[in-house]
Each structure stands twice: as C-alpha cells, then as structure tokens.
C-alpha cells in the first residue's frame, strides 16, 4: 500500500526535532521555538531542484545532507547560532528506498549542524527540496556583507575549488587518482560546518559571506555591498592536495576562483585583528571591482534567469 503523507512524515521526519531552543516540534500546525531572550532571529531559506542543483540519480543520503549543509552555510556566514530548520519536500512519488536514505542524510546533517528539524511540508511534484534555517545572534553582532573597508585583509576558510573539480570529475571532464576523486566528491557531497568559525568572527570581521557561487562572484557581493574593491592574490589561494595534483595549475585556480558549492566562508578583517582560522588571500582596496589578475569567463557565478533575458 502506498505510504500516506502523514505516515511518511511520521516515519521519516518526526524524530529529528529535539533541541535546546525547541518547545514544540513536528506534529502541530506550527513549531514553537524559544530563542535566547533579547537575541535577533536569523532566517534564510534555500531550495535545490533535481536536474538543476543535483543529479536526479545522486545518492539520496548525499542530497539530504547537502541541502541542509547549503542552508546552514548562510547561518555560518551571519555568525549565527543554529536554532532549528524546516524542510519543504516536493516528491514525484513516495519511494521508500529513496526516502529512507534521504532522511538518513538529513538526520546526519541535523546532528552535524545542530539544526533540529521542527517542521515542514510534503507535496507531490518534481523533486525539489527547500530548507529553511533559523538561528539567533545578539543584536548588532551579525556578520554583514556591507562593512568591509580599504586596508582590511580578505580571508577564506578551508580549501577552494574542490566541489567544482568534483563536478567536472562526475561529468567525465577529467580523471583523478581514486583517492583524490574520493576526497573531492566527499567535499562536494558533504560540505563542512563553518558555524563555529562564523561565531568566532563576531566582533572581528568587518564583512562576511559564504562561497556558494564561486570566490570571485561572492567576494563581488562583499565589494558591492561595502562599496570597495577586492584584490585577490591567486598564489595565496588554499588548494587541497587533490587539486594541487591536477596537471593544470591554471585549471585548478579557475575552479578555486569561480567554482561554486564549496560553502566555505570569505571574510574581511581590519588590520591588527587575527583570524581564528582560514588563510589570507587578498586585500580590500578602494574601488568597486574584484581583481584576481586572471581573465575569468563566467566568473560572475550562476544566474538562474540569465538566458531568459536574452
Ligand atoms: P498543515 O496542513 O497544518 O500544514 P501538514 O500536514 O503539512 O500540516 O504537516 C503536519 C506536520 O508535519 C506539521 O507539524 C509539519 O510541520 C510537519 N511536516 C510536514 N512535512 C514535513 C517534512 N518534510 N519534514 C518535517 N516536518 C514536516
Ligand atoms: Mg503543510
């Protein structure tokens, strides 16, 4: 017998909702959350669509994990503490094998990002996943894109370009030794939590953003919001050893500069402020452009509606 909407929710999504700020979880018309007194609520939603953001035949555990990780990355970029999340799921059918693995990935991400699943919506249609994340931050402490000043240093966390290199691998555009291929695909499917770094940047960073569209595109958002220019030193870009093993350094740098989906943080620190992590990859200057000294077709990031406007 096909699974009803309610037994589906009960079976896969009703037991992941416990957390310190959760007074009422899945099962009623709304969840009830208790943010710490006086704190600001930090809210964001991210949608991924099969065939656009992931392959229809991707391992469902990875699809679930990554959907949550991508949404949690926005909380990290604001310096927020996670409070909880909701999950809007549009499914072509109630495929129990798929749902079992998908919910396993969601459960792993609930634990990794400390984001209890407190509610959601389940509908039928083309496979689409929306994750809304809720967090909190003391008033005035959130990291914005708009505070960078000339003279600040620009930092990034982790390594860059791995997810783009993994996508190129999966598309058959290049081949890597098995160990490197495994590392890179894990970087694509299991983005790291930068929540703790984001929280440590409160009171330190003048601006921050998460890198979902590529370093140059996302640094460009800081530049635009802050009214500054950014100069990137490509020799300073942190590359994983898997990416350093790529036969073309130029290709590796292109992925690091323009590849999306790394979900690392890019942030600016005024002179004299030490970074709790990451590496310095450039400087904030007066101006309005991001300059990396390399021609980069497609550096503006992915635009969903661009071709429609032609
Ligand atoms: P309503 O019709 O009042 O919106 P629903 O039938 O959509 O209620 O959902 C019933 C309960 O299950 C609600 O608490 C809702 O938040 C939760 N829920 C629905 N879908 C999901 C999901 N995919 N993940 C987590 N909770 C869900
Ligand atoms: Mg509903």
CSV table of C-alpha atoms in Angstrom, one decimal, residues 52-258:
chain,number,residue,atom,x,y,z
A,52,UNK,CA,19.5,22.0,-11.6
A,53,UNK,CA,21.3,21.7,-8.3
A,54,UNK,CA,21.9,18.0,-8.1
A,55,UNK,CA,21.7,15.0,-10.4
A,56,UNK,CA,18.4,13.1,-10.3
A,57,UNK,CA,20.3,9.9,-9.6
A,58,UNK,CA,22.6,11.3,-6.9
A,59,UNK,CA,22.8,9.2,-3.8
A,60,UNK,CA,19.7,10.4,-1.7
A,61,UNK,CA,21.7,10.4,1.5
A,62,UNK,CA,24.1,13.0,0.0
A,63,UNK,CA,21.2,15.0,-1.4
A,64,UNK,CA,19.6,15.3,2.0
A,65,UNK,CA,22.9,16.1,3.8
A,66,UNK,CA,23.9,18.7,1.2
A,67,UNK,CA,20.5,20.5,1.1
A,68,UNK,CA,20.8,21.1,4.9
A,69,UNK,CA,24.5,22.0,4.7
A,70,UNK,CA,23.9,24.6,2.0
A,71,UNK,CA,21.2,26.3,4.1
A,72,UNK,CA,23.3,26.1,7.3
A,73,UNK,CA,26.1,27.8,5.5
A,74,UNK,CA,24.1,31.0,5.4
A,75,UNK,CA,23.7,30.9,9.2
A,76,UNK,CA,27.5,30.5,9.4
A,77,UNK,CA,28.1,33.5,7.2
A,78,UNK,CA,26.0,35.6,9.5
A,79,UNK,CA,27.8,34.4,12.6
A,80,UNK,CA,24.5,32.9,14.0
A,81,UNK,CA,23.9,30.1,16.5
A,82,UNK,CA,21.6,27.4,14.9
A,83,UNK,CA,18.1,27.1,16.4
A,84,UNK,CA,16.3,24.8,14.0
A,85,UNK,CA,15.1,24.2,10.5
A,86,UNK,CA,12.0,23.3,8.4
A,87,UNK,CA,12.0,21.1,5.3
A,88,UNK,CA,9.6,21.6,2.4
A,89,UNK,CA,9.8,18.4,0.3
A,90,UNK,CA,8.3,18.0,-3.1
A,91,UNK,CA,8.5,14.4,-4.3
A,92,UNK,CA,7.5,12.7,-7.6
A,93,UNK,CA,6.4,9.7,-5.5
A,94,UNK,CA,6.7,8.1,-2.1
A,95,UNK,CA,9.7,5.9,-3.0
A,96,UNK,CA,10.5,4.4,0.4
A,97,UNK,CA,14.1,3.4,-0.5
A,98,UNK,CA,14.8,6.9,-1.6
A,99,UNK,CA,13.1,8.4,1.4
A,100,UNK,CA,14.9,6.1,3.8
A,101,UNK,CA,18.3,7.2,2.5
A,102,UNK,CA,17.4,10.8,2.1
A,103,UNK,CA,16.1,11.1,5.7
A,104,UNK,CA,19.3,9.3,6.9
A,105,UNK,CA,21.3,12.1,5.2
A,106,UNK,CA,19.1,14.8,6.8
A,107,UNK,CA,19.5,13.1,10.2
A,108,UNK,CA,23.3,13.2,9.9
A,109,UNK,CA,23.1,16.9,9.0
A,110,UNK,CA,20.7,17.6,11.9
A,111,UNK,CA,23.5,16.3,14.1
A,112,UNK,CA,26.4,17.9,12.3
A,113,UNK,CA,24.9,21.4,12.1
A,114,UNK,CA,22.9,21.2,15.4
A,115,UNK,CA,19.7,22.1,13.5
A,116,UNK,CA,16.7,20.1,14.8
A,117,UNK,CA,14.1,19.5,12.1
A,118,UNK,CA,11.0,21.2,13.7
A,119,UNK,CA,8.5,21.2,10.8
A,120,UNK,CA,8.0,21.3,7.1
A,121,UNK,CA,5.7,20.5,4.2
A,122,UNK,CA,5.3,17.5,2.0
A,123,UNK,CA,3.8,17.7,-1.5
A,124,UNK,CA,3.9,15.8,-4.8
A,125,UNK,CA,5.6,17.2,-7.9
A,126,UNK,CA,9.1,17.4,-9.5
A,127,UNK,CA,11.8,16.6,-6.9
A,128,UNK,CA,12.5,19.8,-5.0
A,129,UNK,CA,13.9,20.4,-1.5
A,130,UNK,CA,13.6,23.6,0.4
A,131,UNK,CA,15.4,24.0,3.7
A,132,UNK,CA,14.6,27.0,5.9
A,133,UNK,CA,17.1,27.6,8.7
A,134,UNK,CA,16.5,29.6,11.8
A,135,UNK,CA,19.3,30.9,14.1
A,136,UNK,CA,19.9,33.6,16.6
A,137,UNK,CA,22.5,36.3,17.2
A,138,UNK,CA,23.0,39.0,19.8
A,139,UNK,CA,21.6,42.3,18.4
A,140,UNK,CA,24.2,44.1,16.3
A,141,UNK,CA,26.6,41.1,16.2
A,142,UNK,CA,25.5,39.6,12.9
A,143,UNK,CA,28.2,39.5,10.2
A,144,UNK,CA,27.0,41.5,7.2
A,145,UNK,CA,28.4,41.9,3.6
A,146,UNK,CA,28.5,45.6,3.9
A,147,UNK,CA,31.2,46.6,6.4
A,148,UNK,CA,34.5,46.0,4.5
A,149,UNK,CA,36.9,48.9,4.5
A,150,UNK,CA,40.0,49.6,2.3
A,151,UNK,CA,43.0,48.2,4.2
A,152,UNK,CA,41.2,45.1,5.6
A,153,UNK,CA,42.6,41.7,4.8
A,154,UNK,CA,40.5,39.1,3.0
A,155,UNK,CA,40.4,35.6,4.3
A,156,UNK,CA,38.8,32.3,3.3
A,157,UNK,CA,38.2,29.1,5.3
A,158,UNK,CA,39.1,25.6,4.1
A,159,UNK,CA,40.2,25.0,0.5
A,160,UNK,CA,38.5,26.2,-2.6
A,161,UNK,CA,37.6,24.7,-5.9
A,162,UNK,CA,37.1,21.1,-4.7
A,163,UNK,CA,33.4,21.0,-5.4
A,164,UNK,CA,33.8,22.3,-8.9
A,165,UNK,CA,36.6,19.8,-9.6
A,166,UNK,CA,34.3,17.1,-8.3
A,167,UNK,CA,31.5,18.1,-10.6
A,168,UNK,CA,33.9,18.1,-13.5
A,169,UNK,CA,35.0,14.6,-12.4
A,170,UNK,CA,31.4,13.4,-12.3
A,171,UNK,CA,30.8,14.9,-15.7
A,172,UNK,CA,33.7,12.9,-17.1
A,173,UNK,CA,35.7,16.1,-17.9
A,174,UNK,CA,38.9,14.8,-16.2
A,175,UNK,CA,40.1,11.8,-14.3
A,176,UNK,CA,41.9,11.8,-10.9
A,177,UNK,CA,43.6,9.0,-8.9
A,178,UNK,CA,41.0,7.1,-6.9
A,179,UNK,CA,42.0,8.7,-3.5
A,180,UNK,CA,41.8,12.2,-4.9
A,181,UNK,CA,38.5,11.5,-6.6
A,182,UNK,CA,37.0,10.2,-3.4
A,183,UNK,CA,38.2,13.2,-1.4
A,184,UNK,CA,36.8,15.7,-4.0
A,185,UNK,CA,33.4,14.0,-4.3
A,186,UNK,CA,33.2,14.0,-0.5
A,187,UNK,CA,33.9,17.7,-0.5
A,188,UNK,CA,31.0,18.2,-3.0
A,189,UNK,CA,28.5,16.0,-1.2
A,190,UNK,CA,29.4,16.8,2.4
A,191,UNK,CA,30.1,20.5,2.8
A,192,UNK,CA,31.7,21.2,6.2
A,193,UNK,CA,30.2,23.2,9.0
A,194,UNK,CA,31.6,26.6,9.4
A,195,UNK,CA,29.2,27.6,12.1
A,196,UNK,CA,31.8,27.7,14.8
A,197,UNK,CA,34.2,29.9,12.6
A,198,UNK,CA,31.3,32.3,11.8
A,199,UNK,CA,30.5,32.7,15.5
A,200,UNK,CA,34.2,33.3,16.3
A,201,UNK,CA,34.2,36.1,13.7
A,202,UNK,CA,31.6,38.1,15.5
A,203,UNK,CA,33.2,41.3,16.7
A,204,UNK,CA,36.2,40.7,14.5
A,205,UNK,CA,35.2,40.5,10.8
A,206,UNK,CA,34.1,43.7,9.1
A,207,UNK,CA,32.2,41.7,6.4
A,208,UNK,CA,31.5,38.0,5.6
A,209,UNK,CA,29.7,35.8,3.0
A,210,UNK,CA,29.6,32.1,2.3
A,211,UNK,CA,31.0,30.9,-1.0
A,212,UNK,CA,28.2,29.3,-2.9
A,213,UNK,CA,28.6,30.8,-6.3
A,214,UNK,CA,32.4,31.0,-6.5
A,215,UNK,CA,35.0,33.2,-4.7
A,216,UNK,CA,35.1,35.9,-7.3
A,217,UNK,CA,31.3,36.2,-7.6
A,218,UNK,CA,30.8,36.1,-3.8
A,219,UNK,CA,33.7,38.5,-3.0
A,220,UNK,CA,32.0,40.7,-5.6
A,221,UNK,CA,28.9,40.8,-3.3
A,222,UNK,CA,31.0,42.0,-0.4
A,223,UNK,CA,32.6,44.6,-2.7
A,224,UNK,CA,29.3,45.8,-4.0
A,225,UNK,CA,27.6,45.9,-0.6
A,226,UNK,CA,30.6,47.6,1.1
A,227,UNK,CA,31.4,50.0,-1.8
A,228,UNK,CA,35.0,48.7,-2.1
A,229,UNK,CA,37.3,46.8,-4.4
A,230,UNK,CA,39.0,43.5,-3.6
A,231,UNK,CA,42.4,42.3,-4.9
A,232,UNK,CA,42.9,38.5,-4.8
A,233,UNK,CA,46.4,37.0,-4.7
A,234,UNK,CA,45.9,33.8,-6.7
A,235,UNK,CA,49.2,32.4,-5.3
A,236,UNK,CA,47.7,32.5,-1.8
A,237,UNK,CA,44.5,30.5,-2.7
A,238,UNK,CA,44.2,27.4,-0.5
A,239,UNK,CA,44.1,24.3,-2.7
A,240,UNK,CA,43.6,20.8,-1.4
A,241,UNK,CA,46.4,18.4,-2.3
A,242,UNK,CA,43.9,16.6,-4.6
A,243,UNK,CA,43.5,19.9,-6.6
A,244,UNK,CA,47.3,20.6,-6.5
A,245,UNK,CA,47.7,17.2,-8.1
A,246,UNK,CA,45.7,18.4,-11.1
A,247,UNK,CA,48.0,18.6,-14.2
A,248,UNK,CA,47.0,22.1,-15.0
A,249,UNK,CA,47.5,24.7,-12.2
A,250,UNK,CA,45.6,27.2,-14.3
A,251,UNK,CA,42.5,24.9,-14.3
A,252,UNK,CA,42.8,24.3,-10.5
A,253,UNK,CA,43.0,28.1,-10.0
A,254,UNK,CA,39.9,28.6,-12.2
A,255,UNK,CA,37.9,26.2,-10.1
A,256,UNK,CA,39.1,27.9,-6.9
A,257,UNK,CA,38.2,31.3,-8.2
A,258,UNK,CA,34.9,30.5,-10.0
